[in-house]
Tab-separated table of C-alpha atoms and ligand atoms in Angstrom:
chain	number	residue	atom	x	y	z
U	1	UNK	CA	50.081	58.709	32.411
U	2	UNK	CA	48.485	56.138	30.112
U	3	UNK	CA	49.350	53.393	32.589
U	4	UNK	CA	47.824	55.394	35.415
U	5	UNK	CA	44.639	55.939	33.431
U	6	UNK	CA	44.472	52.253	32.617
U	7	UNK	CA	45.011	51.498	36.296
U	8	UNK	CA	42.094	53.595	37.430
U	9	UNK	CA	39.973	52.092	34.671
U	10	UNK	CA	40.831	48.712	36.088
U	11	UNK	CA	39.737	49.857	39.549
U	12	UNK	CA	36.409	51.050	38.197
U	13	UNK	CA	36.055	47.694	36.500
U	14	UNK	CA	36.909	45.845	39.723
U	15	UNK	CA	34.332	47.910	41.604
U	16	UNK	CA	31.713	47.033	38.996
U	17	UNK	CA	32.545	43.356	39.276
U	18	UNK	CA	32.288	43.488	43.077
U	19	UNK	CA	28.941	45.239	42.790
U	20	UNK	CA	27.685	42.617	40.423
U	21	UNK	CA	28.872	39.824	42.721
U	22	UNK	CA	27.129	41.526	45.668
U	23	UNK	CA	23.937	41.850	43.645
U	24	UNK	CA	24.100	38.125	42.821
U	25	UNK	CA	24.576	37.230	46.491
U	26	UNK	CA	21.605	39.437	47.454
U	27	UNK	CA	19.451	37.935	44.727
U	28	UNK	CA	20.534	34.470	45.880
U	29	UNK	CA	19.351	35.223	49.429
U	30	UNK	CA	16.069	36.603	48.055
U	31	UNK	CA	15.595	33.348	46.142
U	32	UNK	CA	15.642	31.470	49.447
U	33	UNK	CA	12.927	33.694	50.931
U	34	UNK	CA	10.853	33.557	47.767
U	35	UNK	CA	10.945	29.751	47.748
U	36	UNK	CA	9.490	29.792	51.256
U	37	UNK	CA	6.988	32.534	50.431
U	38	UNK	CA	5.696	31.017	47.196
U	39	UNK	CA	6.802	33.790	44.832
U	40	UNK	CA	7.490	31.347	41.984
U	41	UNK	CA	5.036	30.379	39.288
U	42	UNK	CA	5.160	28.041	36.339
U	43	UNK	CA	4.019	29.191	32.904
U	44	UNK	CA	3.328	26.971	29.922
U	45	UNK	CA	4.176	27.312	26.233
U	46	UNK	CA	2.891	25.047	23.462
U	47	UNK	CA	5.082	22.902	21.208
U	48	UNK	CA	3.035	22.518	18.064
U	49	UNK	CA	2.788	19.853	15.363
U	50	UNK	CA	3.279	21.845	12.159
U	51	UNK	CA	1.100	19.615	9.957
U	52	UNK	CA	-1.989	20.007	12.139
U	53	UNK	CA	-1.522	22.866	14.593
U	54	UNK	CA	-2.200	20.371	17.402
U	55	UNK	CA	-0.288	20.886	20.644
U	56	UNK	CA	2.087	17.960	20.900
U	57	UNK	CA	3.808	19.009	24.127
U	58	UNK	CA	3.801	21.760	26.720
U	59	UNK	CA	7.014	23.306	28.040
U	60	UNK	CA	7.028	24.461	31.657
U	61	UNK	CA	9.011	27.667	32.338
U	62	UNK	CA	9.604	29.139	35.774
U	63	UNK	CA	8.687	32.726	36.678
U	64	UNK	CA	9.818	34.719	39.715
U	65	UNK	CA	7.842	37.602	41.073
U	66	UNK	CA	10.389	39.307	43.310
U	67	UNK	CA	8.644	41.045	46.254
U	68	UNK	CA	10.433	44.355	45.525
U	69	UNK	CA	11.794	44.205	41.989
U	70	UNK	CA	8.763	42.540	40.420
U	71	UNK	CA	9.339	40.012	37.612
U	72	UNK	CA	12.945	38.787	37.278
U	73	UNK	CA	13.948	36.855	34.152
U	74	UNK	CA	15.038	33.201	34.528
U	75	UNK	CA	18.045	34.129	32.396
U	76	UNK	CA	19.134	36.286	35.386
U	77	UNK	CA	18.200	34.089	38.353
U	78	UNK	CA	18.595	30.488	37.109
U	79	UNK	CA	22.416	30.821	36.918
U	80	UNK	CA	22.462	32.212	40.480
U	81	UNK	CA	20.225	29.387	41.719
U	82	UNK	CA	22.598	26.945	40.018
U	83	UNK	CA	25.586	28.480	41.801
U	84	UNK	CA	24.059	28.480	45.280
U	85	UNK	CA	22.317	25.117	44.811
U	86	UNK	CA	18.746	26.394	45.243
U	87	UNK	CA	17.959	25.198	41.708
U	88	UNK	CA	17.601	21.712	43.209
U	89	UNK	CA	14.608	22.751	45.319
U	90	UNK	CA	13.275	25.203	42.724
U	91	UNK	CA	13.590	22.619	39.953
U	92	UNK	CA	11.699	20.061	41.992
U	93	UNK	CA	8.929	22.610	42.531
U	94	UNK	CA	8.717	23.233	38.761
U	95	UNK	CA	8.736	19.507	37.954
U	96	UNK	CA	5.995	18.705	40.496
U	97	UNK	CA	3.836	21.694	39.512
U	98	UNK	CA	4.123	20.921	35.785
U	99	UNK	CA	3.451	17.180	36.168
U	100	UNK	CA	0.396	17.812	38.339
U	101	UNK	CA	-0.933	20.339	35.865
U	102	UNK	CA	-0.308	17.981	32.968
U	103	UNK	CA	-2.098	15.106	34.735
U	104	UNK	CA	-5.117	17.390	35.227
U	105	UNK	CA	-5.190	18.367	31.526
U	106	UNK	CA	-5.120	14.691	30.681
U	107	UNK	CA	-8.054	13.927	32.950
U	108	UNK	CA	-9.988	16.840	31.464
U	109	UNK	CA	-9.139	16.314	27.806
U	110	UNK	CA	-8.429	12.610	27.407
U	111	UNK	CA	-7.092	11.769	23.958
U	112	UNK	CA	-7.096	15.466	22.972
U	113	UNK	CA	-4.539	16.389	25.633
U	114	UNK	CA	-0.912	17.108	24.660
U	115	UNK	CA	1.215	13.978	24.722
U	116	UNK	CA	4.190	15.315	26.669
U	117	UNK	CA	5.106	17.729	29.391
U	118	UNK	CA	8.575	19.208	28.930
U	119	UNK	CA	10.647	20.411	31.908
U	120	UNK	CA	14.054	22.167	31.918
U	121	UNK	CA	16.633	20.556	34.145
U	122	UNK	CA	20.010	22.102	34.933
U	123	UNK	CA	23.389	20.404	35.310
U	124	UNK	CA	23.319	21.025	39.048
U	125	UNK	CA	20.089	19.021	39.365
U	126	UNK	CA	21.446	16.175	37.241
U	127	UNK	CA	24.492	15.940	39.492
U	128	UNK	CA	22.369	15.756	42.641
U	129	UNK	CA	22.480	12.150	43.905
U	130	UNK	CA	19.048	10.568	43.705
U	131	UNK	CA	17.689	12.995	41.102
U	132	UNK	CA	16.264	10.182	38.911
U	133	UNK	CA	14.467	8.813	42.000
U	134	UNK	CA	12.957	12.224	42.725
U	135	UNK	CA	11.637	12.328	39.143
U	136	UNK	CA	10.259	8.791	39.411
U	137	UNK	CA	8.547	9.750	42.692
U	138	UNK	CA	6.870	12.805	41.150
U	139	UNK	CA	5.660	10.790	38.145
U	140	UNK	CA	4.201	8.095	40.407
U	141	UNK	CA	2.555	10.687	42.651
U	142	UNK	CA	0.889	12.266	39.593
U	143	UNK	CA	-0.068	8.967	37.988
U	144	UNK	CA	2.038	9.660	34.887
U	145	UNK	CA	4.067	7.118	32.932
U	146	UNK	CA	7.744	8.062	32.402
U	147	UNK	CA	7.231	8.407	28.632
U	148	UNK	CA	4.927	11.397	29.254
U	149	UNK	CA	7.884	13.432	30.503
U	150	UNK	CA	10.456	15.205	28.370
U	151	UNK	CA	13.503	16.382	30.271
U	152	UNK	CA	15.261	19.317	28.553
U	153	UNK	CA	19.011	19.496	29.129
U	154	UNK	CA	21.690	21.552	27.393
U	155	UNK	CA	24.773	20.255	25.615
U	156	UNK	CA	26.897	22.226	28.057
U	157	UNK	CA	25.337	20.375	31.019
U	158	UNK	CA	26.452	17.083	29.482
U	159	UNK	CA	29.835	18.260	28.254
U	160	UNK	CA	32.619	16.237	29.779
U	161	UNK	CA	30.431	13.279	30.771
U	162	UNK	CA	30.368	12.365	34.461
U	163	UNK	CA	27.426	12.276	36.861
U	164	UNK	CA	25.151	14.456	34.712
U	165	UNK	CA	25.392	12.035	31.769
U	166	UNK	CA	24.886	9.129	34.123
U	167	UNK	CA	21.652	10.678	35.439
U	168	UNK	CA	20.410	11.209	31.873
U	169	UNK	CA	21.135	7.559	31.098
U	170	UNK	CA	19.231	6.444	34.196
U	171	UNK	CA	16.223	8.603	33.305
U	172	UNK	CA	16.273	7.359	29.728
U	173	UNK	CA	16.433	3.739	30.854
U	174	UNK	CA	13.390	4.401	33.041
U	175	UNK	CA	11.513	5.550	29.908
U	176	UNK	CA	11.762	9.339	30.318
U	177	UNK	CA	12.418	11.185	27.040
U	178	UNK	CA	15.478	13.414	26.700
U	179	UNK	CA	15.602	16.657	24.712
U	180	UNK	CA	18.751	18.640	23.951
U	181	UNK	CA	17.767	22.282	24.476
U	182	UNK	CA	19.256	25.277	22.619
U	183	UNK	CA	20.916	22.762	20.331
U	184	UNK	CA	23.917	24.103	18.472
U	185	UNK	CA	24.810	26.883	20.922
U	186	UNK	CA	26.544	25.091	23.798
U	187	UNK	CA	29.708	23.032	23.932
U	188	UNK	CA	28.470	21.504	20.710
U	189	UNK	CA	29.723	18.201	19.622
U	190	UNK	CA	27.774	15.996	17.272
U	191	UNK	CA	29.602	13.130	18.964
U	192	UNK	CA	27.434	13.780	22.023
U	193	UNK	CA	24.477	12.484	20.018
U	194	UNK	CA	26.192	9.117	19.740
U	195	UNK	CA	27.231	8.796	23.373
U	196	UNK	CA	24.222	10.218	25.228
U	197	UNK	CA	20.685	8.883	24.736
U	198	UNK	CA	18.661	11.697	23.164
U	199	UNK	CA	15.147	11.645	21.698
U	200	UNK	CA	14.571	15.260	20.695
U	201	UNK	CA	16.740	18.091	19.321
U	202	UNK	CA	15.505	21.570	20.104
U	203	UNK	CA	17.099	23.701	17.424
U	204	UNK	CA	18.038	27.041	18.969
U	205	UNK	CA	16.157	30.227	18.158
U	206	UNK	CA	19.321	31.916	16.873
U	207	UNK	CA	19.279	29.563	13.854
U	208	UNK	CA	15.540	29.986	13.332
U	209	UNK	CA	16.118	33.772	13.339
U	210	UNK	CA	18.093	33.327	10.105
U	211	UNK	CA	14.855	32.458	8.351
U	212	UNK	CA	13.525	35.856	7.398
U	213	UNK	CA	9.866	36.587	8.099
U	214	UNK	CA	9.322	36.100	4.371
U	215	UNK	CA	10.805	32.591	4.607
U	216	UNK	CA	14.333	33.224	3.251
U	217	UNK	CA	16.764	30.285	3.297
U	218	UNK	CA	18.627	29.376	6.500
U	219	UNK	CA	21.593	27.020	6.252
U	220	UNK	CA	21.827	25.653	9.801
U	221	UNK	CA	18.145	24.825	10.316
U	222	UNK	CA	18.361	23.079	6.918
U	223	UNK	CA	21.374	21.048	7.988
U	224	UNK	CA	19.999	20.171	11.424
U	225	UNK	CA	16.780	18.642	10.111
U	226	UNK	CA	18.936	16.222	8.115
U	227	UNK	CA	21.133	15.425	11.129
U	228	UNK	CA	18.052	14.888	13.231
U	229	UNK	CA	16.270	12.637	10.742
U	230	UNK	CA	19.446	10.730	9.945
U	231	UNK	CA	19.843	9.874	13.612
U	232	UNK	CA	16.176	9.004	14.030
U	233	UNK	CA	15.516	11.933	16.389
U	234	UNK	CA	12.638	14.355	16.490
U	235	UNK	CA	13.421	18.017	15.935
U	236	UNK	CA	11.664	21.038	17.418
U	237	UNK	CA	12.409	24.493	16.009
U	238	UNK	CA	12.544	27.065	18.843
U	239	UNK	CA	11.615	30.726	18.800
U	240	UNK	CA	9.338	30.811	15.752
U	241	UNK	CA	7.856	34.281	15.540
U	242	UNK	CA	6.234	34.502	12.098
U	243	UNK	CA	4.008	32.541	9.729
U	244	UNK	CA	6.750	32.757	7.090
U	245	UNK	CA	9.200	30.962	9.374
U	246	UNK	CA	6.631	28.306	10.291
U	247	UNK	CA	5.793	27.577	6.664
U	248	UNK	CA	9.470	27.391	5.696
U	249	UNK	CA	10.228	24.985	8.550
U	250	UNK	CA	7.345	22.726	7.600
U	251	UNK	CA	8.465	22.731	3.961
U	252	UNK	CA	12.008	21.636	4.798
U	253	UNK	CA	10.743	18.790	6.970
U	254	UNK	CA	10.309	20.056	10.524
U	255	UNK	CA	7.386	18.392	12.266
U	256	UNK	CA	7.383	20.440	15.475
U	257	UNK	CA	7.923	24.056	16.438
U	258	UNK	CA	7.592	26.426	19.383
U	259	UNK	CA	7.535	30.188	19.593
U	260	UNK	CA	5.577	33.376	20.150
U	261	UNK	CA	3.886	32.879	16.771
U	262	UNK	CA	2.045	29.835	18.171
U	263	UNK	CA	1.742	31.017	21.736
U	264	UNK	CA	3.647	32.849	24.466
U	265	UNK	CA	4.288	31.203	27.802
U	266	UNK	CA	1.224	31.866	29.988
U	267	UNK	CA	-0.077	30.882	33.424
U	268	UNK	CA	-2.399	27.916	33.636
U	269	UNK	CA	-5.785	29.656	33.637
U	270	UNK	CA	-4.827	31.263	30.310
U	271	UNK	CA	-3.350	28.182	28.722
U	272	UNK	CA	-5.691	26.387	26.345
U	273	UNK	CA	-3.968	23.067	25.712
U	274	UNK	CA	-5.885	22.208	22.562
U	275	UNK	CA	-4.911	23.529	19.155
U	276	UNK	CA	-3.442	26.655	17.666
U	277	UNK	CA	-4.702	28.280	14.518
U	278	UNK	CA	-1.677	27.209	12.451
U	279	UNK	CA	-2.209	24.332	10.060
Q	301	LIG	P1	14.621	27.691	27.101
Q	301	LIG	O1	14.367	26.454	27.879
Q	301	LIG	O2	15.333	27.551	25.811
Q	301	LIG	O3	13.193	28.336	26.915
Q	301	LIG	C1	12.842	29.129	25.819
Q	301	LIG	C2	12.887	30.598	26.164
Q	301	LIG	O4	12.630	31.364	24.996
Q	301	LIG	C3	11.835	31.026	27.172
Q	301	LIG	O5	12.393	32.129	27.886
Q	301	LIG	C4	10.699	31.485	26.279
Q	301	LIG	O6	9.847	32.395	26.906
Q	301	LIG	C5	11.466	32.128	25.160
Q	301	LIG	N1	10.731	32.081	23.890
Q	301	LIG	C6	9.889	31.131	23.424
Q	301	LIG	N2	9.458	31.430	22.192
Q	301	LIG	C7	10.017	32.601	21.858
Q	301	LIG	C8	9.948	33.450	20.692
Q	301	LIG	O7	9.255	33.161	19.717
Q	301	LIG	N3	10.691	34.590	20.728
Q	301	LIG	C9	11.462	34.933	21.802
Q	301	LIG	N4	12.128	36.075	21.741
Q	301	LIG	N5	11.564	34.165	22.901
Q	301	LIG	C10	10.852	33.016	22.923
Q	301	LIG	P2	12.357	32.216	29.459
Q	301	LIG	O8	11.088	31.656	30.000
Q	301	LIG	O9	12.734	33.599	29.828
Q	301	LIG	O10	13.488	31.205	29.915
Q	301	LIG	C11	14.839	31.420	29.567
Q	301	LIG	C12	15.675	30.225	29.899
Q	301	LIG	O11	15.735	30.035	31.326
Q	301	LIG	C13	15.121	28.920	29.348
Q	301	LIG	O12	15.447	28.764	27.991
Q	301	LIG	C14	15.795	27.917	30.259
Q	301	LIG	O13	17.114	27.691	29.835
Q	301	LIG	C15	15.825	28.662	31.580
Q	301	LIG	N6	14.673	28.189	32.386
Q	301	LIG	C16	13.379	28.584	32.376
Q	301	LIG	N7	12.647	27.883	33.260
Q	301	LIG	C17	13.495	27.004	33.833
Q	301	LIG	C18	13.338	25.980	34.852
Q	301	LIG	O14	12.240	25.712	35.366
Q	301	LIG	N8	14.470	25.290	35.200
Q	301	LIG	C19	15.684	25.541	34.626
Q	301	LIG	N9	16.745	24.800	35.031
Q	301	LIG	N10	15.854	26.472	33.674
Q	301	LIG	C20	14.780	27.195	33.288
Q	302	LIG	MG1	13.761	24.618	27.339
Q	303	LIG	MG1	15.377	26.266	24.422
Q	304	LIG	MG1	16.988	28.938	25.367
């Protein structure tokens, strides 16, 4: 009887899995239509210098307004776009949109403009032959020097070496800056920091969350600022939501941070690329 019950449980589970796979396939097909119909937008979130409140960099984040479902989170559709390969075209759209926008801010603001535009790039894009050339083409088209671009990659994307690491090396050689995103949560290996050229560590929000709003001690953010400084890298603390966290991070040596406390990701008319109130 128990075995029979377990068996039917398994069938329910199988059915759920099939449903989820179907939903992913449907969403994947919708992605294709939405790319053609222009249902994607790019929003921008500030990365702030903690000593001054100045916006050092701007991270571009993709948004999908599904024609029927409305907003769909990138956490839900980016993995699907990676699986079906559409991330290559979508990623190029994000890169071009963000670089153009950044070039415009520079023309408008001159020396007051943020210094970098930061764009997320997935493993699938890095493995695409000619990806570094596509990036170089976009930079040239926008009149930006390679050192104005930060490419955010995850440890997991680089795990195991291969083409993805090779692409990162090529970009780095061309002068593009490399950031390790969500640092500490992927296939983490500190050895990666010795074998892959990296300029910036983005310390994951889950570690920043350990700092209580009142500024209580957090072991991993403490340790990672030492790792980062010891290796001559710049560190950005992700997901800062309170003044207490920001103050704590500054006190232990973080120079840069990002999070809802400083600014949520917003569309370009709402983004003021100047300074935040934190200092
Ligand atoms: P990520 O690159 O680590 O981006 C940070 C995410 O955390 C963003 O979520 C941002 O809205 C959110 N965030 C920022 N500050 C805070 C905070 O203080 N509190 C909380 N709770 N959240 C905060 P979003 O935009 O939903 O993106 C999720 C992930 O999807 C990104 O994580 C990135 O891995 C991926 N993604 C987004 N845009 C792109 C893209 O254009 N290309 C690729 N390949 N991946 C993207
Ligand atoms: Mg990122
Ligand atoms: Mg991140
Ligand atoms: Mg993240």
